[in-house]
Structure formats: structure tokens, C-alpha cells
GROMACS .gro file of N, CA and C in nm:
model
  429
    1MET      N    1  -2.553  -1.693  -3.248
    1MET     CA    2  -2.536  -1.675  -3.107
    1MET      C    3  -2.547  -1.530  -3.073
    2THR      N    4  -2.625  -1.497  -2.975
    2THR     CA    5  -2.642  -1.361  -2.929
    2THR      C    6  -2.543  -1.337  -2.815
    3VAL      N    7  -2.465  -1.230  -2.830
    3VAL     CA    8  -2.368  -1.192  -2.729
    3VAL      C    9  -2.431  -1.089  -2.636
    4ALA      N   10  -2.420  -1.113  -2.508
    4ALA     CA   11  -2.474  -1.018  -2.408
    4ALA      C   12  -2.402  -0.886  -2.416
    5LYS      N   13  -2.478  -0.777  -2.400
    5LYS     CA   14  -2.417  -0.645  -2.396
    5LYS      C   15  -2.347  -0.625  -2.266
    6ARG      N   16  -2.232  -0.553  -2.270
    6ARG     CA   17  -2.158  -0.521  -2.152
    6ARG      C   18  -2.168  -0.370  -2.131
    7TYR      N   19  -2.191  -0.331  -2.005
    7TYR     CA   20  -2.206  -0.188  -1.975
    7TYR      C   21  -2.087  -0.140  -1.894
    8VAL      N   22  -2.033  -0.028  -1.938
    8VAL     CA   23  -1.922   0.036  -1.865
    8VAL      C   24  -1.970   0.175  -1.825
    9TYR      N   25  -1.964   0.203  -1.696
    9TYR     CA   26  -2.007   0.332  -1.645
    9TYR      C   27  -1.881   0.419  -1.628
   10LEU      N   28  -1.878   0.529  -1.704
   10LEU     CA   29  -1.767   0.619  -1.694
   10LEU      C   30  -1.780   0.708  -1.573
   11ASP      N   31  -1.679   0.706  -1.487
   11ASP     CA   32  -1.675   0.786  -1.366
   11ASP      C   33  -1.798   0.765  -1.277
   12PRO      N   34  -1.823   0.642  -1.233
   12PRO     CA   35  -1.949   0.609  -1.159
   12PRO      C   36  -1.960   0.681  -1.023
   13ASP      N   37  -1.852   0.722  -0.964
   13ASP     CA   38  -1.862   0.791  -0.834
   13ASP      C   39  -1.832   0.937  -0.843
   14GLY      N   40  -1.809   0.987  -0.963
   14GLY     CA   41  -1.784   1.133  -0.979
   14GLY      C   42  -1.649   1.183  -0.932
   15CYS      N   43  -1.557   1.092  -0.912
   15CYS     CA   44  -1.424   1.131  -0.864
   15CYS      C   45  -1.315   1.123  -0.969
   16GLY      N   46  -1.354   1.107  -1.094
   16GLY     CA   47  -1.258   1.090  -1.201
   16GLY      C   48  -1.166   1.207  -1.225
   17GLY      N   49  -1.223   1.324  -1.236
   17GLY     CA   50  -1.148   1.450  -1.247
   17GLY      C   51  -1.054   1.457  -1.368
   18GLY      N   52  -1.088   1.543  -1.460
   18GLY     CA   53  -0.997   1.573  -1.569
   18GLY      C   54  -0.994   1.483  -1.692
   19TRP      N   55  -1.088   1.391  -1.699
   19TRP     CA   56  -1.089   1.298  -1.809
   19TRP      C   57  -1.176   1.346  -1.925
   20MET      N   58  -1.143   1.302  -2.048
   20MET     CA   59  -1.222   1.328  -2.167
   20MET      C   60  -1.198   1.214  -2.263
   21PHE      N   61  -1.309   1.162  -2.321
   21PHE     CA   62  -1.306   1.052  -2.413
   21PHE      C   63  -1.394   1.082  -2.531
   22VAL      N   64  -1.374   1.005  -2.639
   22VAL     CA   65  -1.470   0.996  -2.747
   22VAL      C   66  -1.512   0.851  -2.748
   23ILE      N   67  -1.645   0.834  -2.752
   23ILE     CA   68  -1.700   0.702  -2.773
   23ILE      C   69  -1.736   0.693  -2.920
   24VAL      N   70  -1.658   0.614  -2.996
   24VAL     CA   71  -1.686   0.603  -3.140
   24VAL      C   72  -1.792   0.492  -3.155
   25ALA      N   73  -1.899   0.531  -3.223
   25ALA     CA   74  -2.012   0.436  -3.243
   25ALA      C   75  -1.969   0.316  -3.327
   26ALA      N   76  -1.992   0.198  -3.272
   26ALA     CA   77  -1.959   0.072  -3.343
   26ALA      C   78  -2.029  -0.043  -3.276
   27PRO      N   79  -2.063  -0.145  -3.346
   27PRO     CA   80  -2.133  -0.261  -3.290
   27PRO      C   81  -2.035  -0.352  -3.213
   28THR      N   82  -1.991  -0.309  -3.099
   28THR     CA   83  -1.893  -0.381  -3.016
   28THR      C   84  -1.953  -0.468  -2.912
   29GLY      N   85  -2.077  -0.444  -2.876
   29GLY     CA   86  -2.137  -0.515  -2.764
   29GLY      C   87  -2.107  -0.446  -2.629
   30VAL      N   88  -2.027  -0.340  -2.634
   30VAL     CA   89  -1.989  -0.265  -2.512
   30VAL      C   90  -2.067  -0.133  -2.517
   31ILE      N   91  -2.139  -0.105  -2.413
   31ILE     CA   92  -2.220   0.020  -2.404
   31ILE      C   93  -2.163   0.105  -2.293
   32TYR      N   94  -2.118   0.225  -2.330
   32TYR     CA   95  -2.064   0.318  -2.228
   32TYR      C   96  -2.174   0.409  -2.184
   33GLN      N   97  -2.182   0.429  -2.054
   33GLN     CA   98  -2.282   0.524  -1.993
   33GLN      C   99  -2.211   0.630  -1.917
   34SER      N  100  -2.266   0.750  -1.927
   34SER     CA  101  -2.202   0.863  -1.856
   34SER      C  102  -2.310   0.960  -1.808
   35GLN      N  103  -2.283   1.020  -1.696
   35GLN     CA  104  -2.374   1.122  -1.642
   35GLN      C  105  -2.349   1.250  -1.721
   36CYS      N  106  -2.456   1.313  -1.769
   36CYS     CA  107  -2.449   1.431  -1.854
   36CYS      C  108  -2.562   1.526  -1.826
   37GLY      N  109  -2.560   1.639  -1.893
   37GLY     CA  110  -2.668   1.733  -1.884
   37GLY      C  111  -2.659   1.829  -1.768
   38GLY      N  112  -2.539   1.847  -1.710
   38GLY     CA  113  -2.528   1.939  -1.600
   38GLY      C  114  -2.610   1.902  -1.480
   39HIS      N  115  -2.686   1.998  -1.427
   39HIS     CA  116  -2.767   1.974  -1.307
   39HIS      C  117  -2.876   1.869  -1.328
   40ALA      N  118  -2.909   1.839  -1.453
   40ALA     CA  119  -3.008   1.737  -1.480
   40ALA      C  120  -2.959   1.597  -1.441
   41CYS      N  121  -2.827   1.575  -1.442
   41CYS     CA  122  -2.769   1.447  -1.403
   41CYS      C  123  -2.830   1.332  -1.484
   42ALA      N  124  -2.850   1.355  -1.612
   42ALA     CA  125  -2.905   1.251  -1.696
   42ALA      C  126  -2.800   1.146  -1.727
   43GLN      N  127  -2.846   1.023  -1.759
   43GLN     CA  128  -2.757   0.916  -1.796
   43GLN      C  129  -2.778   0.885  -1.945
   44TYR      N  130  -2.670   0.908  -2.023
   44TYR     CA  131  -2.679   0.877  -2.166
   44TYR      C  132  -2.586   0.759  -2.195
   45GLU      N  133  -2.613   0.691  -2.304
   45GLU     CA  134  -2.525   0.576  -2.336
   45GLU      C  135  -2.502   0.569  -2.486
   46GLN      N  136  -2.389   0.502  -2.520
   46GLN     CA  137  -2.351   0.487  -2.661
   46GLN      C  138  -2.275   0.355  -2.670
   47GLU      N  139  -2.314   0.270  -2.764
   47GLU     CA  140  -2.238   0.149  -2.793
   47GLU      C  141  -2.121   0.186  -2.882
   48GLY      N  142  -2.005   0.127  -2.856
   48GLY     CA  143  -1.891   0.155  -2.939
   48GLY      C  144  -1.759   0.122  -2.869
   49TYR      N  145  -1.656   0.199  -2.905
   49TYR     CA  146  -1.526   0.184  -2.837
   49TYR      C  147  -1.476   0.316  -2.791
   50LEU      N  148  -1.397   0.316  -2.686
   50LEU     CA  149  -1.351   0.436  -2.614
   50LEU      C  150  -1.214   0.479  -2.668
   51VAL      N  151  -1.201   0.608  -2.700
   51VAL     CA  152  -1.072   0.665  -2.735
   51VAL      C  153  -1.043   0.778  -2.639
   52PRO      N  154  -0.937   0.767  -2.556
   52PRO     CA  155  -0.904   0.872  -2.464
   52PRO      C  156  -0.845   0.994  -2.536
   53LEU      N  157  -0.872   1.116  -2.486
   53LEU     CA  158  -0.811   1.235  -2.538
   53LEU      C  159  -0.701   1.276  -2.435
   54TYR      N  160  -0.591   1.326  -2.485
   54TYR     CA  161  -0.478   1.361  -2.398
   54TYR      C  162  -0.453   1.510  -2.394
   55GLY      N  163  -0.415   1.556  -2.276
   55GLY     CA  164  -0.384   1.698  -2.261
   55GLY      C  165  -0.432   1.742  -2.125
   56THR      N  166  -0.407   1.868  -2.095
   56THR     CA  167  -0.453   1.926  -1.968
   56THR      C  168  -0.560   2.031  -1.994
   57ASP      N  169  -0.654   2.039  -1.902
   57ASP     CA  170  -0.766   2.133  -1.913
   57ASP      C  171  -0.842   2.122  -2.045
   58LEU      N  172  -0.857   2.001  -2.095
   58LEU     CA  173  -0.923   1.982  -2.222
   58LEU      C  174  -1.067   2.033  -2.224
   59ASP      N  175  -1.130   2.033  -2.106
   59ASP     CA  176  -1.271   2.075  -2.098
   59ASP      C  177  -1.289   2.223  -2.065
   60ALA      N  178  -1.181   2.299  -2.060
   60ALA     CA  179  -1.190   2.441  -2.018
   60ALA      C  180  -1.287   2.521  -2.106
   61ASP      N  181  -1.271   2.512  -2.238
   61ASP     CA  182  -1.361   2.590  -2.324
   61ASP      C  183  -1.505   2.544  -2.319
   62LEU      N  184  -1.520   2.408  -2.306
   62LEU     CA  185  -1.657   2.352  -2.296
   62LEU      C  186  -1.721   2.392  -2.166
   63ASN      N  187  -1.644   2.395  -2.058
   63ASN     CA  188  -1.699   2.439  -1.928
   63ASN      C  189  -1.736   2.586  -1.928
   64LYS      N  190  -1.661   2.667  -2.003
   64LYS     CA  191  -1.697   2.809  -2.016
   64LYS      C  192  -1.841   2.820  -2.075
   65ILE      N  193  -1.867   2.734  -2.168
   65ILE     CA  194  -1.999   2.734  -2.234
   65ILE      C  195  -2.106   2.678  -2.142
   66PHE      N  196  -2.085   2.553  -2.098
   66PHE     CA  197  -2.193   2.484  -2.024
   66PHE      C  198  -2.204   2.523  -1.879
   67VAL      N  199  -2.094   2.540  -1.809
   67VAL     CA  200  -2.100   2.575  -1.669
   67VAL      C  201  -2.115   2.726  -1.651
   68GLY      N  202  -2.038   2.804  -1.731
   68GLY     CA  203  -2.042   2.949  -1.719
   68GLY      C  204  -2.167   3.011  -1.782
   69GLU      N  205  -2.172   3.005  -1.913
   69GLU     CA  206  -2.281   3.071  -1.990
   69GLU      C  207  -2.416   3.008  -1.965
   70LEU      N  208  -2.426   2.875  -1.972
   70LEU     CA  209  -2.553   2.806  -1.956
   70LEU      C  210  -2.585   2.767  -1.813
   71LYS      N  211  -2.498   2.803  -1.721
   71LYS     CA  212  -2.522   2.787  -1.578
   71LYS      C  213  -2.548   2.642  -1.535
   72GLY      N  214  -2.484   2.549  -1.606
   72GLY     CA  215  -2.497   2.411  -1.565
   72GLY      C  216  -2.624   2.341  -1.613
   73TRP      N  217  -2.700   2.411  -1.702
   73TRP     CA  218  -2.825   2.349  -1.751
   73TRP      C  219  -2.818   2.312  -1.896
   74GLY      N  220  -2.701   2.267  -1.940
   74GLY     CA  221  -2.686   2.226  -2.078
   74GLY      C  222  -2.748   2.095  -2.111
   75MET      N  223  -2.874   2.097  -2.150
   75MET     CA  224  -2.945   1.972  -2.173
   75MET      C  225  -2.988   1.955  -2.319
   76ARG      N  226  -3.024   1.834  -2.353
   76ARG     CA  227  -3.069   1.802  -2.488
   76ARG      C  228  -3.192   1.888  -2.527
   77GLY      N  229  -3.200   1.917  -2.658
   77GLY     CA  230  -3.318   1.982  -2.708
   77GLY      C  231  -3.320   2.132  -2.692
   78GLN      N  232  -3.217   2.193  -2.639
   78GLN     CA  233  -3.215   2.338  -2.618
   78GLN      C  234  -3.188   2.410  -2.749
   79GLU      N  235  -3.224   2.534  -2.756
   79GLU     CA  236  -3.195   2.620  -2.869
   79GLU      C  237  -3.051   2.671  -2.856
   80TRP      N  238  -2.977   2.668  -2.965
   80TRP     CA  239  -2.837   2.711  -2.962
   80TRP      C  240  -2.827   2.847  -3.033
   81SER      N  241  -2.788   2.948  -2.960
   81SER     CA  242  -2.767   3.078  -3.021
   81SER      C  243  -2.648   3.068  -3.114
   82THR      N  244  -2.639   3.157  -3.212
   82THR     CA  245  -2.529   3.156  -3.308
   82THR      C  246  -2.394   3.165  -3.237
   83GLY      N  247  -2.384   3.256  -3.139
   83GLY     CA  248  -2.259   3.272  -3.067
   83GLY      C  249  -2.214   3.149  -2.989
   84VAL      N  250  -2.309   3.087  -2.919
   84VAL     CA  251  -2.277   2.966  -2.844
   84VAL      C  252  -2.240   2.852  -2.936
   85LEU      N  253  -2.316   2.837  -3.046
   85LEU     CA  254  -2.288   2.731  -3.142
   85LEU      C  255  -2.148   2.752  -3.202
   86ASP      N  256  -2.109   2.874  -3.236
   86ASP     CA  257  -1.977   2.902  -3.290
   86ASP      C  258  -1.870   2.863  -3.190
   87ARG      N  259  -1.888   2.899  -3.062
   87ARG     CA  260  -1.790   2.862  -2.960
   87ARG      C  261  -1.783   2.712  -2.938
   88LEU      N  262  -1.897   2.646  -2.950
   88LEU     CA  263  -1.897   2.501  -2.934
   88LEU      C  264  -1.822   2.433  -3.050
   89ARG      N  265  -1.845   2.482  -3.173
   89ARG     CA  266  -1.770   2.430  -3.289
   89ARG      C  267  -1.622   2.441  -3.268
   90THR      N  268  -1.578   2.562  -3.223
   90THR     CA  269  -1.435   2.590  -3.205
   90THR      C  270  -1.379   2.502  -3.092
   91ALA      N  271  -1.451   2.487  -2.981
   91ALA     CA  272  -1.402   2.406  -2.869
   91ALA      C  273  -1.382   2.262  -2.913
   92VAL      N  274  -1.475   2.212  -2.992
   92VAL     CA  275  -1.465   2.072  -3.038
   92VAL      C  276  -1.350   2.058  -3.139
   93ASP      N  277  -1.340   2.154  -3.229
   93ASP     CA  278  -1.238   2.149  -3.333
   93ASP      C  279  -1.099   2.156  -3.276
   94ASP      N  280  -1.081   2.216  -3.159
   94ASP     CA  281  -0.948   2.229  -3.098
   94ASP      C  282  -0.902   2.098  -3.033
   95LEU      N  283  -0.985   1.994  -3.032
   95LEU     CA  284  -0.951   1.867  -2.968
   95LEU      C  285  -0.897   1.768  -3.069
   96ALA      N  286  -0.776   1.717  -3.048
   96ALA     CA  287  -0.712   1.623  -3.138
   96ALA      C  288  -0.736   1.480  -3.088
   97VAL      N  289  -0.746   1.390  -3.184
   97VAL     CA  290  -0.773   1.248  -3.153
   97VAL      C  291  -0.648   1.167  -3.184
   98TYR      N  292  -0.575   1.127  -3.083
   98TYR     CA  293  -0.458   1.042  -3.102
   98TYR      C  294  -0.505   0.895  -3.106
   99GLY      N  295  -0.448   0.814  -3.189
   99GLY     CA  296  -0.486   0.672  -3.193
   99GLY      C  297  -0.613   0.646  -3.271
  100SER      N  298  -0.649   0.737  -3.358
  100SER     CA  299  -0.764   0.720  -3.439
  100SER      C  300  -0.732   0.776  -3.579
  101GLY      N  301  -0.789   0.722  -3.683
  101GLY     CA  302  -0.762   0.770  -3.816
  101GLY      C  303  -0.649   0.693  -3.876
  102ALA      N  304  -0.596   0.747  -3.990
  102ALA     CA  305  -0.495   0.678  -4.069
  102ALA      C  306  -0.359   0.690  -4.001
  103HIS      N  307  -0.285   0.579  -3.999
  103HIS     CA  308  -0.154   0.575  -3.938
  103HIS      C  309  -0.052   0.666  -4.006
  104GLU      N  310  -0.074   0.693  -4.137
  104GLU     CA  311   0.023   0.777  -4.209
  104GLU      C  312  -0.002   0.926  -4.189
  105ASP      N  313  -0.108   0.965  -4.116
  105ASP     CA  314  -0.130   1.107  -4.086
  105ASP      C  315  -0.016   1.162  -4.006
  106LEU      N  316   0.036   1.280  -4.048
  106LEU     CA  317   0.146   1.342  -3.972
  106LEU      C  318   0.099   1.407  -3.846
  107TYR      N  319  -0.024   1.449  -3.839
  107TYR     CA  320  -0.077   1.518  -3.721
  107TYR      C  321  -0.207   1.448  -3.684
  108PRO      N  322  -0.237   1.442  -3.553
  108PRO     CA  323  -0.362   1.381  -3.513
  108PRO      C  324  -0.479   1.465  -3.565
  109PRO      N  325  -0.581   1.400  -3.615
  109PRO     CA  326  -0.696   1.472  -3.668
  109PRO      C  327  -0.783   1.537  -3.557
  110SER      N  328  -0.853   1.642  -3.590
  110SER     CA  329  -0.941   1.712  -3.496
  110SER      C  330  -1.079   1.645  -3.504
  111LEU      N  331  -1.153   1.666  -3.398
  111LEU     CA  332  -1.295   1.629  -3.398
  111LEU      C  333  -1.372   1.738  -3.468
  112VAL      N  334  -1.495   1.705  -3.512
  112VAL     CA  335  -1.585   1.797  -3.577
  112VAL      C  336  -1.722   1.784  -3.510
  113LEU      N  337  -1.782   1.895  -3.474
  113LEU     CA  338  -1.915   1.890  -3.417
  113LEU      C  339  -2.013   1.836  -3.522
  114ASP      N  340  -2.092   1.731  -3.487
  114ASP     CA  341  -2.186   1.671  -3.575
  114ASP      C  342  -2.318   1.747  -3.563
  115GLU      N  343  -2.333   1.845  -3.645
  115GLU     CA  344  -2.450   1.935  -3.634
  115GLU      C  345  -2.579   1.866  -3.679
  116SER      N  346  -2.568   1.755  -3.748
  116SER     CA  347  -2.691   1.678  -3.785
  116SER      C  348  -2.753   1.612  -3.664
  117ARG      N  349  -2.675   1.599  -3.552
  117ARG     CA  350  -2.725   1.537  -3.429
  117ARG      C  351  -2.720   1.638  -3.312
  118LEU      N  352  -2.729   1.764  -3.342
  118LEU     CA  353  -2.718   1.867  -3.240
  118LEU      C  354  -2.826   1.857  -3.134
  119THR      N  355  -2.940   1.799  -3.169
  119THR     CA  356  -3.046   1.785  -3.068
  119THR      C  357  -3.006   1.686  -2.957
  120GLU      N  358  -2.908   1.601  -2.983
  120GLU     CA  359  -2.858   1.506  -2.882
  120GLU      C  360  -2.756   1.572  -2.782
  121ALA      N  361  -2.707   1.690  -2.817
  121ALA     CA  362  -2.600   1.756  -2.739
  121ALA      C  363  -2.648   1.798  -2.600
  122ALA      N  364  -2.560   1.778  -2.504
  122ALA     CA  365  -2.584   1.819  -2.369
  122ALA      C  366  -2.447   1.846  -2.304
  123GLU      N  367  -2.445   1.905  -2.185
  123GLU     CA  368  -2.320   1.919  -2.119
  123GLU      C  369  -2.259   1.783  -2.099
  124ALA      N  370  -2.133   1.765  -2.134
  124ALA     CA  371  -2.057   1.642  -2.118
  124ALA      C  372  -2.102   1.531  -2.213
  125TRP      N  373  -2.174   1.568  -2.321
  125TRP     CA  374  -2.221   1.468  -2.419
  125TRP      C  375  -2.244   1.541  -2.552
  126ILE      N  376  -2.141   1.550  -2.638
  126ILE     CA  377  -2.149   1.625  -2.762
  126ILE      C  378  -2.129   1.527  -2.882
  127PRO      N  379  -2.226   1.526  -2.972
  127PRO     CA  380  -2.210   1.442  -3.088
  127PRO      C  381  -2.102   1.498  -3.180
  128VAL      N  382  -2.009   1.409  -3.221
  128VAL     CA  383  -1.898   1.451  -3.304
  128VAL      C  384  -1.878   1.355  -3.417
  129LEU      N  385  -1.800   1.403  -3.516
  129LEU     CA  386  -1.750   1.317  -3.624
  129LEU      C  387  -1.605   1.294  -3.602
  130THR      N  388  -1.564   1.170  -3.605
  130THR     CA  389  -1.423   1.133  -3.581
  130THR      C  390  -1.367   1.081  -3.714
  131PRO      N  391  -1.238   1.058  -3.721
  131PRO     CA  392  -1.181   0.995  -3.842
  131PRO      C  393  -1.239   0.856  -3.867
  132ASP      N  394  -1.298   0.793  -3.761
  132ASP     CA  395  -1.348   0.659  -3.770
  132ASP      C  396  -1.499   0.655  -3.778
  133GLY      N  397  -1.565   0.771  -3.791
  133GLY     CA  398  -1.710   0.774  -3.800
  133GLY      C  399  -1.771   0.857  -3.688
  134PRO      N  400  -1.905   0.847  -3.675
  134PRO     CA  401  -1.973   0.926  -3.570
  134PRO      C  402  -1.939   0.877  -3.430
  135GLY      N  403  -1.944   0.971  -3.339
  135GLY     CA  404  -1.916   0.935  -3.200
  135GLY      C  405  -1.974   1.040  -3.106
  136VAL      N  406  -1.935   1.032  -2.979
  136VAL     CA  407  -1.984   1.124  -2.879
  136VAL      C  408  -1.862   1.168  -2.795
  137LEU      N  409  -1.844   1.298  -2.776
  137LEU     CA  410  -1.741   1.353  -2.688
  137LEU      C  411  -1.799   1.355  -2.548
  138VAL      N  412  -1.729   1.296  -2.448
  138VAL     CA  413  -1.777   1.297  -2.315
  138VAL      C  414  -1.666   1.343  -2.219
  139TRP      N  415  -1.707   1.406  -2.110
  139TRP     CA  416  -1.614   1.450  -2.007
  139TRP      C  417  -1.690   1.454  -1.876
  140GLU      N  418  -1.623   1.493  -1.769
  140GLU     CA  419  -1.686   1.492  -1.639
  140GLU      C  420  -1.798   1.595  -1.631
  141ASN      N  421  -1.917   1.552  -1.595
  141ASN     CA  422  -2.032   1.637  -1.578
  141ASN      C  423  -2.013   1.733  -1.456
  142SER      N  424  -2.059   1.853  -1.470
  142SER     CA  425  -2.031   1.957  -1.368
  142SER      C  426  -2.125   1.949  -1.246
  143ASP      N  427  -2.237   1.881  -1.261
  143ASP     CA  428  -2.345   1.885  -1.161
  143ASP      C  429  -2.290   1.921  -1.022
   0.00000   0.00000   0.00000
């Protein structure tokens, strides 16, 4: 029996404000879509399950990169300078994932930038490695 795919649009009206999630890739039948790429307003999607990230101003360092330095044009396929890539690694590494990984862990694990999929990266859509496998870090697009 084939199960129909279900689509979930993250922040469909752009009024979400302050949210950040990881979509962990998994064959769930649920496909999450999000507007990404800064001014490009591209729609990307990932099948999997959603893990919310908790805290305030979680996107501050990422917005310094994509909104500030890249002027809102953070799109797939761009060349990453060493300095920007280092800041992107650090910004991703600073994000902890609660509710993912081993229950006996004393501290929530950090995300890791998945550099093998760096060509997929865009503003508000960063490929990451989670304790549960590959995923995508998403947050409100700045457009």
C-alpha cells in the first residue's frame, strides 16, 4: 500500500518570527517545505521529522552571515570564502539539539555543518549532521 505524502509548510505567511528547527531526514511520508535563499525566496523541501530548537536569538549569528555579509543573497551553489565558512561552522556548532540523540547524554548534542552537502546550503537552509543522522537547519527567511 502506498501512503500519500503529506506536506507541511513552515511559516506559510511569514509571520512566525523567531523559530528555528532541524528537519531530520527520514522516510516519514511528511515533507516539510520552507522559504529559503534570502531575496531569492526559493522553496526547498525535506522529508523527515521536525525537531524544534530552543532559545532566544538563535539565528543571530546566521543572520550576521546571510543578511549582513551576504546582503540577503545567500543562495545554493555559491562559493564560500574561508572566513564565512568558518563562521558558518561556528554558528551551527553553537546550536544544541534537545530531544534528539541518546537519552543518557548529560548535555544536548550540538549540530555539525554537513560540508559534504555544502552546495545545498542557502540562507535559512543549512545541511547539518544531527545525532540522528543528516538533516537541514531551517529558520525564518529574511527576504
